[in-house]
Short mmCIF file of C-alpha atoms in Angstrom, two decimals:
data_model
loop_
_atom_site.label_atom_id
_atom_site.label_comp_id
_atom_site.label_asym_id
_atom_site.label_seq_id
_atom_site.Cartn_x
_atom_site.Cartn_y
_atom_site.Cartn_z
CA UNK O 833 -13.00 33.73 -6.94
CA UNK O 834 -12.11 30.52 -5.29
CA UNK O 835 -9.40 29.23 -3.11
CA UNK O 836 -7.10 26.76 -4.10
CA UNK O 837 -7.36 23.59 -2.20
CA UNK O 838 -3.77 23.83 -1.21
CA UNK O 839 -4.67 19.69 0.77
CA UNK O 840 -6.05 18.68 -1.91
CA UNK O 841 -3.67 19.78 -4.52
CA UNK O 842 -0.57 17.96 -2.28
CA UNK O 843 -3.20 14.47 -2.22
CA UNK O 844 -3.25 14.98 -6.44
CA UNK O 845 0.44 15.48 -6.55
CA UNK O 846 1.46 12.15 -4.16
CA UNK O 847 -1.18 10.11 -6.25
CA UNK O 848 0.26 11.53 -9.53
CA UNK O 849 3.81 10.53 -8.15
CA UNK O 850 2.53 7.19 -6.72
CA UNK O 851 1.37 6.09 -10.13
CA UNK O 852 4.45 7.54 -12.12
CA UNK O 853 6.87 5.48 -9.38
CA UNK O 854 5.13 2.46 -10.16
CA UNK O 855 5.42 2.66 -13.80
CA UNK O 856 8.85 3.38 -13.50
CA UNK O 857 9.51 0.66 -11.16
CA UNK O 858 7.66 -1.91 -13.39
CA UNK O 859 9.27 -0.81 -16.49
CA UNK O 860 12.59 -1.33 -14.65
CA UNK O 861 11.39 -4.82 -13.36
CA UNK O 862 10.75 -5.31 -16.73
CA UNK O 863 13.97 -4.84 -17.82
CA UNK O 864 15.71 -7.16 -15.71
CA UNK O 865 13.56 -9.78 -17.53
CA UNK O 866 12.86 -11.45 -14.54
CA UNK O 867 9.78 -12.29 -15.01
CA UNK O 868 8.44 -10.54 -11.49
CA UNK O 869 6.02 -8.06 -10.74
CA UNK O 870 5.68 -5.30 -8.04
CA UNK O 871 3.69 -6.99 -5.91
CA UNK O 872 6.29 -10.10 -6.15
CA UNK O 873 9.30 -8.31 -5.80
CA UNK O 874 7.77 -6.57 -2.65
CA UNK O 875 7.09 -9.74 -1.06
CA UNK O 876 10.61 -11.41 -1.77
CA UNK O 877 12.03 -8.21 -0.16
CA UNK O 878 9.97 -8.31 2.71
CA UNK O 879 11.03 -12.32 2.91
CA UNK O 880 14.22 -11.76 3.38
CA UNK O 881 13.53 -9.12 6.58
CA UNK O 882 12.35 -12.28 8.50
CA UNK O 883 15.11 -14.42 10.45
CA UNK O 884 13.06 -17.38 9.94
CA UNK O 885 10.40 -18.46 7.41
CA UNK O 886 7.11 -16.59 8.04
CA UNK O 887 3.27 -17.64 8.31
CA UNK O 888 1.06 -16.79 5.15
CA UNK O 889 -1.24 -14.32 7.93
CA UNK O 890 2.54 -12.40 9.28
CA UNK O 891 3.03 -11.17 5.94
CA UNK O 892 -0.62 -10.40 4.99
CA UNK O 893 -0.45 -8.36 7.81
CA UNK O 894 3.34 -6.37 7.41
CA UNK O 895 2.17 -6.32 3.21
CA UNK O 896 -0.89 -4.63 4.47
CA UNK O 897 -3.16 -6.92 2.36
CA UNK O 898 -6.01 -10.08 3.05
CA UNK O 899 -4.10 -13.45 3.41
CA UNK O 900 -5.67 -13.96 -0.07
CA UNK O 901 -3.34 -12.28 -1.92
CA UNK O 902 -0.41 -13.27 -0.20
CA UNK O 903 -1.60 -17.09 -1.33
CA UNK O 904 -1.91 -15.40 -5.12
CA UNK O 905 1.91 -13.88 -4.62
CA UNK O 906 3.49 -17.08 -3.11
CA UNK O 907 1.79 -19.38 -5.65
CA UNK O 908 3.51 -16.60 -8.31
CA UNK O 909 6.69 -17.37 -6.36
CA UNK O 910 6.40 -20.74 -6.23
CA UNK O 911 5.91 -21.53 -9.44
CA UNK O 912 9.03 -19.13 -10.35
CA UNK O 913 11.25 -21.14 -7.86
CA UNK O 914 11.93 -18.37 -5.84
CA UNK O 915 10.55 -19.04 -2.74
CA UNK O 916 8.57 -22.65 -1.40
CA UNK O 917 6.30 -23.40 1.12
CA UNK O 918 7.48 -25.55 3.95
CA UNK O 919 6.00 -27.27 6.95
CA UNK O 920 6.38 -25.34 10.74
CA UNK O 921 9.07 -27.23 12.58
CA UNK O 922 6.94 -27.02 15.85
CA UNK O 923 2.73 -26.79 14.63
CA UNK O 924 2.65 -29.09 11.53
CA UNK O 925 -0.87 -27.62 10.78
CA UNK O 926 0.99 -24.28 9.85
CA UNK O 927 3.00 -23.70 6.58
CA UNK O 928 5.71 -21.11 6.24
CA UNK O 929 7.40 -19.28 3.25
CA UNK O 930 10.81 -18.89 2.55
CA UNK O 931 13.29 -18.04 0.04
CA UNK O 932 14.90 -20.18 -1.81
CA UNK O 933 18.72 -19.73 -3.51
CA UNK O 934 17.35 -19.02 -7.39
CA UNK O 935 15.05 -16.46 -5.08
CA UNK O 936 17.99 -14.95 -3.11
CA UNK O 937 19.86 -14.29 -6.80
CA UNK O 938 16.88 -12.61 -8.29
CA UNK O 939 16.29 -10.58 -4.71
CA UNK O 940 19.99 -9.54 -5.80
CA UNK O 941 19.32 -8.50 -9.36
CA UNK O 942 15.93 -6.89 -8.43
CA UNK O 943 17.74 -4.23 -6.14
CA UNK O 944 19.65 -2.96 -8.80
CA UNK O 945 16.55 -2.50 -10.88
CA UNK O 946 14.96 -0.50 -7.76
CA UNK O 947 18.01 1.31 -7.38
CA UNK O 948 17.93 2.60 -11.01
CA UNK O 949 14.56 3.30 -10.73
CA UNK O 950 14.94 5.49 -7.59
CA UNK O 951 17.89 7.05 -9.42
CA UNK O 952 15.59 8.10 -12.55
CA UNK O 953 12.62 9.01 -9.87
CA UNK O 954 15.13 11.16 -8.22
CA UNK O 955 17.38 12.99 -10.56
CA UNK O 956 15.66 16.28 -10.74
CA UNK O 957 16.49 16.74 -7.29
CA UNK O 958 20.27 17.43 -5.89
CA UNK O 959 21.60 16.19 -2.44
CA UNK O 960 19.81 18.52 -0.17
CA UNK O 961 16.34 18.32 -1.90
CA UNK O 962 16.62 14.63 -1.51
CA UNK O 963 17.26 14.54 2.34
CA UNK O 964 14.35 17.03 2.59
CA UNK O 965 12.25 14.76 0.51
CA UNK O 966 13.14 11.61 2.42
CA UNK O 967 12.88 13.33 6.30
CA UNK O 968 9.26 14.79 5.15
CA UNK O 969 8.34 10.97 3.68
CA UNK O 970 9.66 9.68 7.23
CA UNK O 971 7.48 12.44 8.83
CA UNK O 972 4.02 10.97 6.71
CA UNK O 973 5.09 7.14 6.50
CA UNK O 974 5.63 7.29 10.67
CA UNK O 975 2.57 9.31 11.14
CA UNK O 976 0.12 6.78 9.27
CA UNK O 977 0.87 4.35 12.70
CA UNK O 978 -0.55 7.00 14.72
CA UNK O 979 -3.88 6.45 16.57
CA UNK O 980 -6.81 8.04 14.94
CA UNK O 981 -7.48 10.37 17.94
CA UNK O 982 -3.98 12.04 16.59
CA UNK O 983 -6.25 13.10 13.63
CA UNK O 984 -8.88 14.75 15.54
CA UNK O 985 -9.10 18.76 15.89
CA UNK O 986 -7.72 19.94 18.78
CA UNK O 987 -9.47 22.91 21.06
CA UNK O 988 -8.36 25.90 20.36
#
């Protein structure tokens, strides 16, 4: 008789919930009939964290991606009118991104379609579940930035 991978049953149950997030999120994104996909709607999120217009490479590097696809998302963007490329003030060899109004209204109508999303994802779980679900997502999210020696086996 064997024993149950209990790690590797948890990695098939947050890739099993990664994938069924996503669908729901897209089918909500759908709805809005917005025209935007996950990737897009990430990246006008994250544009509107910045103060000022960022560099292509800042936001390949908070999205966690190669520059490359950041060029494939703006150009999306771009040609949606919801965000524009525009010269650095100071380094005219640099180009920024930044929102642009029509990109600011859909940012608007895209967080309600999150926010029913997250309320279908979450409904089977009541108040207390749900602040025990997000501390434990806090505890892995904030414990991917730690340095790889924090993997390691200790000495017993």
């Amino acid at each position: 008789m064997s024993i149950p991978d209990a790690d590797g049953l948890l990695a098939e149950q947050l890739l099993r919930l990664t994938r069924r997030v996503h669908r729901i999120q897209k089918r909500h994104l759908e709805q809005c009939g917005l025209g935007i996909t996950p990737a897009q709607s990430r990246l006008l999120r994250m544009l509107a964290q910045y103060g000022s217009p960022p560099r292509m490479a800042d936001l390949a590097r908070r999205l966690e991606v190669v520059p490359r696809a950041v060029t494939t998302l703006v150009d999306g963007l771009e040609a949606a009118g919801t965000a524009r490329r525009v010269p650095d003030p100071t380094n005219r060899r640099v180009i920024r991104i930044e929102l642009t109004e029509d990109g600011r209204r859909v940012l608007k109508e895209l967080r309600g379609a999150r926010r029913s999303a997250a309320e279908e994802i979450l409904a089977p779980l009541d108040g207390a579940q749900r602040e025990q679900l997000g501390d434990l997502l806090t505890a892995l999210v904030d414990g991917a930035s730690l340095p790889p020696e924090c993997y390691a086996p200790r000495p017993v």
